[in-house]
XYZ file of C-alpha atoms in Angstrom:
650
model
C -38.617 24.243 -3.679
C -37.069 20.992 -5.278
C -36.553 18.828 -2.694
C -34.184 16.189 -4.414
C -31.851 16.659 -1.655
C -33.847 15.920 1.408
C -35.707 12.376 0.647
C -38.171 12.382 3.434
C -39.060 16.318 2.630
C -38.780 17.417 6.366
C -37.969 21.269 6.734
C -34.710 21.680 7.871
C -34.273 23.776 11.077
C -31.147 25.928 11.186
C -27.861 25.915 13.580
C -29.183 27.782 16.951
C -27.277 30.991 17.435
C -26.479 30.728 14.108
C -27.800 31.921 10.644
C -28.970 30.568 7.579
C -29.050 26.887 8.275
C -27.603 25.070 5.789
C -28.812 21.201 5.671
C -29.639 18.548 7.716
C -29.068 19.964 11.008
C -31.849 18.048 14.290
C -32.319 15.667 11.862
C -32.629 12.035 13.833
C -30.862 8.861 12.143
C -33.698 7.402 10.047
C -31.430 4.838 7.812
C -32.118 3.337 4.437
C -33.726 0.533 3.571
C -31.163 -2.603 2.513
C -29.567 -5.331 4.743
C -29.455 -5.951 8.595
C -26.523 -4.775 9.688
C -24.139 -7.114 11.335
C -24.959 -8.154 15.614
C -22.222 -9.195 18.055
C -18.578 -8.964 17.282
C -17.594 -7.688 14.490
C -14.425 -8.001 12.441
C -14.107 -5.990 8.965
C -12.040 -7.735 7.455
C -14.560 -10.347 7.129
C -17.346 -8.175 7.006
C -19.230 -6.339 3.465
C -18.027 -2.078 4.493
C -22.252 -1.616 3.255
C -23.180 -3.168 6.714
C -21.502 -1.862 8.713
C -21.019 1.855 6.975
C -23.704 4.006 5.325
C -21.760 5.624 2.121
C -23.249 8.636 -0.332
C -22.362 11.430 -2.244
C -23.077 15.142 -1.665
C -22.242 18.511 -3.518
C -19.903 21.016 -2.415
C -22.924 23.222 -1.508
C -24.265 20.772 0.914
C -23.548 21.897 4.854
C -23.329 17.916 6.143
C -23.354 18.042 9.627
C -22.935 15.304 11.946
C -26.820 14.679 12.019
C -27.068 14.372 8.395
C -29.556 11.474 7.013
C -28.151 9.105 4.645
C -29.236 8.908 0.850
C -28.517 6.197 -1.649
C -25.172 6.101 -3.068
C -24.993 7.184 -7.054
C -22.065 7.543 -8.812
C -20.091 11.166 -9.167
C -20.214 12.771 -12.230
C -18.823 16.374 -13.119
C -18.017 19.125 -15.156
C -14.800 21.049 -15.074
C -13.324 23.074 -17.511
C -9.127 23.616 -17.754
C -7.968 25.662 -14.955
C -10.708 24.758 -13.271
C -11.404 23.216 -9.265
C -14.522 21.321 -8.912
C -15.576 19.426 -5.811
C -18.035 16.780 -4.013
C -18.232 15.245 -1.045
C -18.505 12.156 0.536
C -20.318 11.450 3.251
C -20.088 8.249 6.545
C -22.329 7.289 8.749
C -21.645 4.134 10.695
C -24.792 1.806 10.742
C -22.905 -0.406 14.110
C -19.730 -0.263 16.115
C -16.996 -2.514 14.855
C -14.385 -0.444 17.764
C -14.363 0.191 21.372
C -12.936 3.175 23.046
C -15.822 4.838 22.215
C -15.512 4.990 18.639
C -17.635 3.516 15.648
C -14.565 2.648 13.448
C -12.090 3.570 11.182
C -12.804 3.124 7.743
C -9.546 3.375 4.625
C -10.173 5.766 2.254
C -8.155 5.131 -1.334
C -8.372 7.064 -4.319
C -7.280 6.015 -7.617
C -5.555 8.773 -10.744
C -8.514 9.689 -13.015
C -7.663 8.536 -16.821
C -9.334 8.634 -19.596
C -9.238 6.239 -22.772
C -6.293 8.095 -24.665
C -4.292 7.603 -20.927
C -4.193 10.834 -19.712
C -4.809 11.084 -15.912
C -5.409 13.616 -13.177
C -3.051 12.188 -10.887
C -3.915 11.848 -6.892
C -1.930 14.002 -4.627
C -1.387 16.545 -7.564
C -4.799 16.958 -9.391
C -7.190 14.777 -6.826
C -6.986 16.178 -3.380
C -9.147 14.605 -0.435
C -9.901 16.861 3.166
C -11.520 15.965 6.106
C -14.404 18.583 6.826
C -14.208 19.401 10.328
C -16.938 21.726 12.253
C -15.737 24.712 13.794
C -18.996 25.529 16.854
C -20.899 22.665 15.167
C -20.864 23.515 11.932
C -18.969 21.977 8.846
C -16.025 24.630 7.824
C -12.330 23.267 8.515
C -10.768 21.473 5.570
C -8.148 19.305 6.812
C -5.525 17.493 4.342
C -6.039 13.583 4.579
C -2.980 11.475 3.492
C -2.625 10.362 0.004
C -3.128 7.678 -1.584
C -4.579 5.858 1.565
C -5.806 7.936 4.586
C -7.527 6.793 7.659
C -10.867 8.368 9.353
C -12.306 7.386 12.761
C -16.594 7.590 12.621
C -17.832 8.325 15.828
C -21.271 5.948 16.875
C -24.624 8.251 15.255
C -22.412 10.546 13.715
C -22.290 11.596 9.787
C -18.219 12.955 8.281
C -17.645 14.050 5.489
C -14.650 14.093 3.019
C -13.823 16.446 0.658
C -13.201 15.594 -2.382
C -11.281 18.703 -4.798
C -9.966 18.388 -8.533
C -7.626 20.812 -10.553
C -7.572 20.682 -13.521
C -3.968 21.921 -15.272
C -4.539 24.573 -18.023
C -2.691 21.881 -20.669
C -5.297 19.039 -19.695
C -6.471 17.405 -22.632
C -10.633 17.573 -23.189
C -12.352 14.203 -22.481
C -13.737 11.529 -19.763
C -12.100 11.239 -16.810
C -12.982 8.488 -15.101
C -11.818 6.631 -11.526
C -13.102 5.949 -7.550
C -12.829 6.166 -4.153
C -12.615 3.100 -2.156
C -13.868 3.223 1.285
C -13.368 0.063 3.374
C -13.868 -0.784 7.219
C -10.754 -1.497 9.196
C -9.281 -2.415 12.754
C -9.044 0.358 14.644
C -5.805 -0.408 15.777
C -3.786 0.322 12.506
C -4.661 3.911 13.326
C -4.370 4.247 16.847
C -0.888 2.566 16.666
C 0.808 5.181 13.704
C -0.863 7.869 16.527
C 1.421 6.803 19.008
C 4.061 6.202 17.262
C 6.959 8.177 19.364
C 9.696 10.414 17.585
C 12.339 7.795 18.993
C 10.665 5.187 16.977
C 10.516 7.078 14.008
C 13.593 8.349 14.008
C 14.558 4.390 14.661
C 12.460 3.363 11.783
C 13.851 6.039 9.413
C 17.399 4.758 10.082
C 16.855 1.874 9.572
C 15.622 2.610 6.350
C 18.169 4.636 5.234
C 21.176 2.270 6.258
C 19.197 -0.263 3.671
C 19.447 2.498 1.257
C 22.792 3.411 1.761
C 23.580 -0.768 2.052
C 21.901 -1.468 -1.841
C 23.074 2.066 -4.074
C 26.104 1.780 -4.188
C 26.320 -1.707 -6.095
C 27.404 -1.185 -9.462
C 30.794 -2.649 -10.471
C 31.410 -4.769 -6.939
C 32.173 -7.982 -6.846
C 29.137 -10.597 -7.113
C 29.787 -11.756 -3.745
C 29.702 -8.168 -2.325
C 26.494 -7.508 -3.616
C 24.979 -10.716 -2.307
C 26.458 -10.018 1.217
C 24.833 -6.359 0.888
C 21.767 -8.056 -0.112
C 21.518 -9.683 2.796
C 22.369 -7.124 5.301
C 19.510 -5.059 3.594
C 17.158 -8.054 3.317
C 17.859 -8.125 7.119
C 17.538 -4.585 8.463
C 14.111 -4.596 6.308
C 13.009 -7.152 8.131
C 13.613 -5.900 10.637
C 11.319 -2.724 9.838
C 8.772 -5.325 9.036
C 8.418 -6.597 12.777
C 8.649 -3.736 14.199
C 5.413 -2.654 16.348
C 4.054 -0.233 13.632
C 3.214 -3.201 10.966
C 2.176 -5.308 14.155
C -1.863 -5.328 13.236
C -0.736 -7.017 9.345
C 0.512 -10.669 11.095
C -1.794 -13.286 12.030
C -0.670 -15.881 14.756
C 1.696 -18.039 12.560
C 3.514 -14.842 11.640
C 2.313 -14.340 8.057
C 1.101 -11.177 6.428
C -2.478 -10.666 6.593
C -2.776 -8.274 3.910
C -6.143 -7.931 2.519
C -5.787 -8.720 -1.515
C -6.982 -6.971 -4.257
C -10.433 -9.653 -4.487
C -10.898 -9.330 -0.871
C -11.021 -5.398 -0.917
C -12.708 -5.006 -4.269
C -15.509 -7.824 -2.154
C -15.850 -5.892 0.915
C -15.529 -2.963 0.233
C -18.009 -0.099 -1.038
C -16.520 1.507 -4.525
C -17.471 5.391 -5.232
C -17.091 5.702 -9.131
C -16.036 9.166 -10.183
C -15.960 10.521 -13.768
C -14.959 13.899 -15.012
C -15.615 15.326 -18.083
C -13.008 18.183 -19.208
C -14.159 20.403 -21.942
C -12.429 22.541 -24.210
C -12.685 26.227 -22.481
C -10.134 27.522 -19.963
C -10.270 29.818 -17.180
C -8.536 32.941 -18.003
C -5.357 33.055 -15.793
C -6.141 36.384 -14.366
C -9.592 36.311 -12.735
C -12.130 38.383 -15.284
C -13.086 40.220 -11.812
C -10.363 41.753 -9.096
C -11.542 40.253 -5.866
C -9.056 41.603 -3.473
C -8.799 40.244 0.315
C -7.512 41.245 3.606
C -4.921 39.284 5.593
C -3.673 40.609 9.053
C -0.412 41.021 9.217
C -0.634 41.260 12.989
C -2.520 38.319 13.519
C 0.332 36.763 11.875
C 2.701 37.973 13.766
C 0.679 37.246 17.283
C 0.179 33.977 16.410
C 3.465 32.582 14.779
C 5.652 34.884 17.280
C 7.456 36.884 14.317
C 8.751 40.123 14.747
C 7.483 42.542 12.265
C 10.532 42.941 9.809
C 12.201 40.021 10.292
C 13.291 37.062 7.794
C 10.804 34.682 9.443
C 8.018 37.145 8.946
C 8.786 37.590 5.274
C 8.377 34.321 4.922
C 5.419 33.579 6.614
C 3.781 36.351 4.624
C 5.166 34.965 1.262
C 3.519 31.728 2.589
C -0.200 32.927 3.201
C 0.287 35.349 -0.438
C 1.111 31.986 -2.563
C -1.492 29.898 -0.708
C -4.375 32.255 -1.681
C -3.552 32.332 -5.365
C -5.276 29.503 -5.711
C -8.570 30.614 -4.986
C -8.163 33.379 -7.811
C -8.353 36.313 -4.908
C -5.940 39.221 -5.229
C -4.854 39.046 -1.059
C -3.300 42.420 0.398
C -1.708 42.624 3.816
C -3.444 45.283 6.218
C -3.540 46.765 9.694
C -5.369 49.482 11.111
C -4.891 52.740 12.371
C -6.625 55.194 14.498
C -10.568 56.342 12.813
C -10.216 52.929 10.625
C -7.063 54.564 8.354
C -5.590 51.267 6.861
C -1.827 50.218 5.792
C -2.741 48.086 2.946
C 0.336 46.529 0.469
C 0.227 43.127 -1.111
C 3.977 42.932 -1.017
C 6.020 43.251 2.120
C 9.037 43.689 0.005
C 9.872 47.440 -1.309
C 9.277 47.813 -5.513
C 12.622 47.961 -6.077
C 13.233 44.704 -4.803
C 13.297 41.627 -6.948
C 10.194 39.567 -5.129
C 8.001 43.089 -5.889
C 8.080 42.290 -9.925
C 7.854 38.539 -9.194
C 4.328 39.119 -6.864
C 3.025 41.814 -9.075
C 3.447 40.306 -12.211
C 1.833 36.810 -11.174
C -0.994 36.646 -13.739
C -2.753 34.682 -11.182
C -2.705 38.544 -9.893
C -6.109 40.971 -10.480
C -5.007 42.994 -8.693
C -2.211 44.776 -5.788
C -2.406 47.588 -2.960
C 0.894 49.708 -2.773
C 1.584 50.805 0.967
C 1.213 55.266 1.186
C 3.509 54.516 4.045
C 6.689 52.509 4.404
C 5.787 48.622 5.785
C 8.681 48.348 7.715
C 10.239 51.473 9.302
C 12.972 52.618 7.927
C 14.771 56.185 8.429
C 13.230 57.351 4.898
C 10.495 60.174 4.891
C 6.908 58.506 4.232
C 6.655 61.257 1.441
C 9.836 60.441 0.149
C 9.164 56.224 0.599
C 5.557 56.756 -1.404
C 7.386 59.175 -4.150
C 9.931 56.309 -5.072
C 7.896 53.497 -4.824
C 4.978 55.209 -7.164
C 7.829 56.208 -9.776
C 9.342 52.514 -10.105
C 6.214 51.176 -10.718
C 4.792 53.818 -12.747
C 7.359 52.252 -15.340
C 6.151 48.752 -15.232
C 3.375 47.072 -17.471
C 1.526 46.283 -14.311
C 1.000 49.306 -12.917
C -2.689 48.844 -14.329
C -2.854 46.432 -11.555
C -2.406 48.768 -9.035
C -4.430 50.485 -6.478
C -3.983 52.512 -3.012
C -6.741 51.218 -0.376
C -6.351 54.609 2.354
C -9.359 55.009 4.031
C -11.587 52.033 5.762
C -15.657 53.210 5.640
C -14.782 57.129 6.375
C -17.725 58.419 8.669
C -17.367 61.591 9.677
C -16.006 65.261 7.610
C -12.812 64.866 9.569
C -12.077 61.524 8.420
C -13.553 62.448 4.605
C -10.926 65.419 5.038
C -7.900 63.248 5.492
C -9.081 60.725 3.522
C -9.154 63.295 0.834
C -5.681 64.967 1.171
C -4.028 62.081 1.177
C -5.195 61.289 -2.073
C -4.152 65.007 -3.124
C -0.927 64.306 -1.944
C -0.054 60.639 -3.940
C -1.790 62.230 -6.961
C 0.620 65.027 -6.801
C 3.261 61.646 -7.789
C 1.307 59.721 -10.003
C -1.724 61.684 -11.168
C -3.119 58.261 -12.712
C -2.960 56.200 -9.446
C -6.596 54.509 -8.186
C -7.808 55.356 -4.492
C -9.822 52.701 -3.729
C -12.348 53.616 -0.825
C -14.991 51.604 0.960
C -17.960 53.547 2.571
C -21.461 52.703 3.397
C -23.000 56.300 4.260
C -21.776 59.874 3.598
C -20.131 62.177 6.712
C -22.714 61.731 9.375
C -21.878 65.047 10.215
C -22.463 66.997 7.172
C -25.406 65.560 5.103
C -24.861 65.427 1.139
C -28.668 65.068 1.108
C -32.130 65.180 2.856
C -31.443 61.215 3.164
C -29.447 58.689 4.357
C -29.736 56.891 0.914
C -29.668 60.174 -0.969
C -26.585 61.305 1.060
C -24.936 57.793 0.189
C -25.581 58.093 -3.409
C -23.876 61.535 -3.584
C -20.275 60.797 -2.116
C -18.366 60.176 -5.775
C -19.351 63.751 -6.192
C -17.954 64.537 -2.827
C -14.675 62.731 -3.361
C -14.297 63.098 -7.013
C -11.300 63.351 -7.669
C -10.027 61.626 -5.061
C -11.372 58.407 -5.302
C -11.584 56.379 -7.989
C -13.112 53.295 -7.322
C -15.840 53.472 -5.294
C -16.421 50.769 -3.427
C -19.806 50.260 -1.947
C -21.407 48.497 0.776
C -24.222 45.512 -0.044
C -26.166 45.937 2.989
C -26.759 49.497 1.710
C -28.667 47.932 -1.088
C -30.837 45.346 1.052
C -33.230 43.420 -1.788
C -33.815 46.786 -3.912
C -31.515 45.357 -6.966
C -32.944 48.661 -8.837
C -31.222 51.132 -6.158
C -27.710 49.498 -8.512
C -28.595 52.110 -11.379
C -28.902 55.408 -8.787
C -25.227 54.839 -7.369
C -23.559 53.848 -11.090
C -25.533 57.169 -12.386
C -23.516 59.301 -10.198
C -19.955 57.809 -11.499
C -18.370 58.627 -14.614
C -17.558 55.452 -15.915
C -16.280 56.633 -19.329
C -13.521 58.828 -17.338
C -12.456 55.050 -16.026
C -14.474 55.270 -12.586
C -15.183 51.916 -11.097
C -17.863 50.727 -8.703
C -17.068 47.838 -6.287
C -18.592 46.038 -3.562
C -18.249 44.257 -0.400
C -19.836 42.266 2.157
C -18.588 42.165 6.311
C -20.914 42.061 9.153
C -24.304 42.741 7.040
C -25.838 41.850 4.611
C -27.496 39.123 6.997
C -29.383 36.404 6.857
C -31.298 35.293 3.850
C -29.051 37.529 1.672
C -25.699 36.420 0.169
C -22.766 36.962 2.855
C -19.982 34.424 4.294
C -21.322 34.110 8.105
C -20.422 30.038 9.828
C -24.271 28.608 9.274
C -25.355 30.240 6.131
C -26.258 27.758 3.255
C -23.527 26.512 0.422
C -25.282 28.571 -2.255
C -25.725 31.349 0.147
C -22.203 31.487 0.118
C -20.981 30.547 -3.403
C -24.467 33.586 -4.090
C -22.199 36.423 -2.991
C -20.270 36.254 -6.722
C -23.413 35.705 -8.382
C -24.933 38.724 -6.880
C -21.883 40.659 -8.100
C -22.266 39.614 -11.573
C -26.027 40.365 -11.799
C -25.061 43.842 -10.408
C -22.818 44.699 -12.688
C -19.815 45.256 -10.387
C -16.257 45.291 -11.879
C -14.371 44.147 -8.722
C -14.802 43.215 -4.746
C -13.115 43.553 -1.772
C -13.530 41.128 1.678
C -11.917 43.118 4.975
C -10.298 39.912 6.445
C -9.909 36.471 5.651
C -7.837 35.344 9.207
C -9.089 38.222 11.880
C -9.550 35.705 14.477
C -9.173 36.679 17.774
C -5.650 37.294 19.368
C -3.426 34.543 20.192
C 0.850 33.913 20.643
C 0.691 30.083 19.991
C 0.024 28.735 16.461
C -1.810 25.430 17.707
C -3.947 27.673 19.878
C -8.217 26.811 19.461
C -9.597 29.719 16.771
C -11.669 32.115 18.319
C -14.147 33.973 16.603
C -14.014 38.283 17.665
C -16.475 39.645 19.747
C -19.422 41.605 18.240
C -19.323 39.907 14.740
C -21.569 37.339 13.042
C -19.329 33.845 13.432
C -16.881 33.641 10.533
C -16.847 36.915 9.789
C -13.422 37.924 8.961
C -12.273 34.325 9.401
C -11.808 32.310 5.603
C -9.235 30.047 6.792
C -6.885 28.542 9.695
C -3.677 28.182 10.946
C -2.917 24.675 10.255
C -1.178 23.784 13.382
C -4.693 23.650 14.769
C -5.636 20.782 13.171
C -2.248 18.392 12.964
C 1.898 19.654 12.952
C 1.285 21.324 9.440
C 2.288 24.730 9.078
C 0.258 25.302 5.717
C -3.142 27.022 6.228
C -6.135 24.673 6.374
C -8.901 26.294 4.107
C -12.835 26.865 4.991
C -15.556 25.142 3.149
C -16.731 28.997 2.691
C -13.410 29.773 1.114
C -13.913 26.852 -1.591
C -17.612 28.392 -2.235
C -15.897 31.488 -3.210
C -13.814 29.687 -5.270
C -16.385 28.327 -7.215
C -18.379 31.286 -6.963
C -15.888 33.131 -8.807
C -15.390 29.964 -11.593
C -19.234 30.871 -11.827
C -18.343 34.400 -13.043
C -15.932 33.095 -15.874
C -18.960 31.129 -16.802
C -21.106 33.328 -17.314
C -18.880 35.766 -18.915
C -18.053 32.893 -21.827
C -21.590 33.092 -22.243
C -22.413 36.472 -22.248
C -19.731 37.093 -24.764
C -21.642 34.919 -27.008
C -25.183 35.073 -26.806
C -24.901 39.234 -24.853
C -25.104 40.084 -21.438
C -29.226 40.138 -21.513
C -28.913 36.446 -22.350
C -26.533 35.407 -19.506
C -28.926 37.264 -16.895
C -32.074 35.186 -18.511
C -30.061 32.193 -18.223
C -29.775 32.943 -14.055
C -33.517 33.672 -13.752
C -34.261 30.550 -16.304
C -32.267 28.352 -14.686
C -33.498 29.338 -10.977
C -30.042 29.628 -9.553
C -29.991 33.236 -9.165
C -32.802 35.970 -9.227
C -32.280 38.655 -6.271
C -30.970 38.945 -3.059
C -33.659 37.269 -1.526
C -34.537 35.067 -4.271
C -31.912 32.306 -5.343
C -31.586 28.461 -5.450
C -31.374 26.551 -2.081
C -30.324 23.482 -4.006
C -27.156 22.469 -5.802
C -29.227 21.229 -8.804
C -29.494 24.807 -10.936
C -25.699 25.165 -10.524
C -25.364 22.190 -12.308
C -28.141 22.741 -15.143
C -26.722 26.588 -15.442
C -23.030 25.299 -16.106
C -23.986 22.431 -18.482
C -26.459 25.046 -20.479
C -22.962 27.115 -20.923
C -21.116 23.280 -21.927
C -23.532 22.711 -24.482
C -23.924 25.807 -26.247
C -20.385 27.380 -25.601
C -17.959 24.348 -26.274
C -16.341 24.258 -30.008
């Protein structure tokens, strides 16, 4: 194994109680080579950042925990195409303490717009996004939103963070270098700790101030000239006396002067991350090439953020967690379970003859959408009646094709086969062209379809035919035998527009691709290149925020009982993590992201060179051979996607 990302070669142990690993976890702080750092007091403004913080770069597969050993610092360079999010990371490790109160530091982090030589940019806080990557039980997952342009971190004494570092690129970006950096430079400590306890009196204070200088300065045109010098100075006055105030206290040296560090003095001290991006000329196709459809809990929502089921508040909060997941080109549907796993699934709260239901469904950022069998909200109309009228409006609308009806969550038993089965009968009887999607991993335990477990599996499209129509299969059925793919697409009749997806949940474990807290980056960002090898047109994920139970949005995240850690889990409430009400994503969740760029990849290439070719390319490159067999290192990502630059771009 290439060991390009571990310079002293030592085998990496993984998280205890945890699987997979990841990187760099009981490492001890070994250092690099390079100047003494600093003894005695310390002050950073007068001080090179290099000596007193150790700075480098690692890829978005890279699990840095807070052991991590430093590397050398080399300048970022990537690949994106339009439509496209890439990320790195960048990692801290203080060398001394420059703070008290227990801390290291703080250290500024600035990022400049990325522009090229005709002056186009990817501009920061639109395109350029920076997150803190917080560990959730010890290991790196929580992406928390820094502040833009400027943001403050606080390194704790033998401790590595990390900052993540994202990039969209818009669809209408023209092709070319990018090029910009990150500027990280050690600072008081006090800057930070006084904006933390800043009170709401003071900011509310602050802000009027503020706003009376506004109000003071706009209205100026056609007054007198002595009018608008008087208004000058009442607005040169209240800013001045913002200026004094407290907050800006740490900025004034003892004859009262500003002691802002210039533009020489930072670009001396301070350690410089260059960053270039090259955009080529291929864009992601709007709608994801594969339907990757996820789970959100609707009652977990509604636990958590205290909204009653129905109400305007809980409309909204579901319209909020829809919109947020678009970006990472998943297809999210709202579920809850009933008794013997039976599953409410819709991915719009709102009926389909409401306005929002066209404006969700027909989303090209959209694979895919479950309609509800039964109404979401209660109403006094018949569930026969609700699923007849909601089938015939969108029967009628171009994106019906979309559309699909997840009943039935891993059926076990004949019973549960049974009802599975005449429910289908029954929407059928409406729209004779509608999908049943089902999930199972085994046939009725009950009533064997065969001598075998295996054999049984393999026989339930007979079983359900024609009640299902994609068949959605299990993983951990599969275990490494990649060959065992052509006895369970034999039995479906693809030509009559059968599908076969898959999922992952609890299994498959450990060294096979799942999702599970502790498993490596490209175990993770695997799970998408496993489908593609297999051959499967879509994929469903059970949950991406089944956390355990709580009434209070700020409350600590809680993994459930009985599953691997993270399972279920793909993001967090962001009132965990600061006042934010937006979600705060997982490093696992960007993985799937990219995982799923991966696919569009690949598909550019296979419909160029043939399908045969783009599965060479995975075993050529190393990145992807089996289940079992696949890269541990971010390097054949990156030789895989410039292979597909190089031969694919015009």
């Amino acid at each position: 194994m290439d060991n390009s990302e571990n310079p002293q070669g030592v085998v990496v142990p993984p998280v205890e109680g945890v699987a997979g690993g990841g990187t760099a976890y009981g490492w001890n702080d070994a250092g690099l080579p390079g100047s003494d750092p600093p003894k005695g007091s310390i002050d950073p403004t007068e001080a090179l950042t290099a000596d007193l913080v150790h700075v480098w770069c690692m890829p978005s597969t890279a699990n840095v925990g807070p052991q991590e050993t430093p590397r050398h610092l080399e300048p970022i360079n990537l690949l994106a195409a339009r439509n496209e999010r890439e990320s790195v990371q960048i990692a801290l490790r203080p060398k001394v303490s420059w703070a008290s109160s227990g801390i290291a530091g703080v250290v500024q982090v600035q990022c400049s717009d990325l522009c090229s030589t005709s002056g186009d940019r990817l501009v920061v806080g639109q395109s350029l996004t920076l997150r803190r990557v917080v560990p959730i039980l010890g290991v790196p997952d929580a992406l928390v939103p820094l502040d833009l342009p400027v943001s403050q971190i606080t390194l704790l004494p033998g401790e590595t963070s990390a900052v993540w570092v994202s990039i969209d690129v818009p669809n209408a970006q023209p092709p070319g270098l990018y090029e910009g950096e990150i500027v990280i430079t050690a600072t008081k400590a006090e800057a930070e700790s006084v904006s933390q306890c800043l009170g709401k009196g003071e900011k509310h204070r602050l802000y009027t101030e503020l706003r009376n200088c506004l109000d003071t300065m706009e209205p100026i045109d056609g007054k007198p000239l002595d009018e608008v010098v008087e208004r000058s100075k009442s607005a040169s006055t209240s800013l001045r006396r913002v200026l004094l105030s407290s907050l800006f206290s740490e900025f004034f040296s003892d004859n009262g002067a500003i002691d802002m560090m210039d533009e020489d003095a930072i670009s001396n001290l301070s350690v410089r991350v260059k960053l270039s991006l090259t955009v080529w000329d291929f864009i992601l196709p709007a709608t994801p090439s594969l339907p990757a459809v996820f789970g959100i809990s609707d009652t977990v929502i509604e636990d958590r953020f205290r909204v009653q089921h129905g109400s305007g508040e809980w409309y909204e909060a579901l319209d909020q967690h829809f919109k947020w997941l678009l970006q990472y080109k998943i297809s999210p549907y709202f579920c809850r379970w009933g008794d013997s796993m039976r599953v409410l699934t819709y991915t719009c709260p709102w009926p389909a003859d409401h306005p929002k239901s066209d404006e969700y469904f027909s989303d090209p950022r959209l694979a895919a959408y479950a309609v509800p069998y039964s109404p979401v909200v209660p109403s006094d109309v018949a569930a026969k009646e609700y699923l007849k009228k909601e089938v015939e409006i969108l029967r009628t609308k171009p994106h019906w094709k979309k559309a699909y009806f997840y009943l039935w969550d891993e059926p076990l038993n004949m019973e549960q086969y049974d009802s599975l089965r005449n429910m289908a009968s029954e929407l059928h009887a409406y729209a004779p062209d509608a999908r049943v999607l089902t999930t199972y991993y085994s046939g009725p335990s009950d009533a064997p379809l065969a001598p075998t477990p295996f054999e049984s599996f393999v026989k339930v499209p007979k079983f359900l035919r024609p009640h299902t129509q994609i068949y959605c299969t299990s993983e951990w059925v599969l275990g490494n035998r990649e060959d065992l793919v052509k006895d369970i697409t034999a039995e479906l009749l693809l030509e009559n527009g059968e599908e076969w997806w898959t999922y992952v949940c609890m299994g498959p474990s450990d060294p096979h691709p799942n999702w599970h807290l502790g498993m490596r980056g490209t175990q993770h960002r695997a799970v998408m290149w496993r489908v593609w090898k297999e051959g499967g047109t879509g994929f469903l994920y059970w949950g991406a925020n089944c956390y355990e139970k709580a009434t209070v949005p700020s409350a600590e995240i809680r993994f459930r009982r009985g599953l691997p850690p993270g399972d279920g889990v793909l993001f967090y409430p962001g009132a965990v993590f600061s006042s934010s009400h937006e979600p705060v994503a997982s490093v696992r969740l960007e993985r799937i992201l990219s995982g799923l760029q991966d696919i569009e990849y690949l598909n550019l290439y296979a419909s160029k060179y043939g399908r045969d070719e783009g599965l060479a390319l995975l075993e050529r490159t190393g990145m992807y051979l089996g289940p079992e067999r696949y890269t541990f290192e971010h390097m054949p990502i990156d030789v895989m996607r410039g292979e597909i630059f190089n031969t694919c771009r015009p």
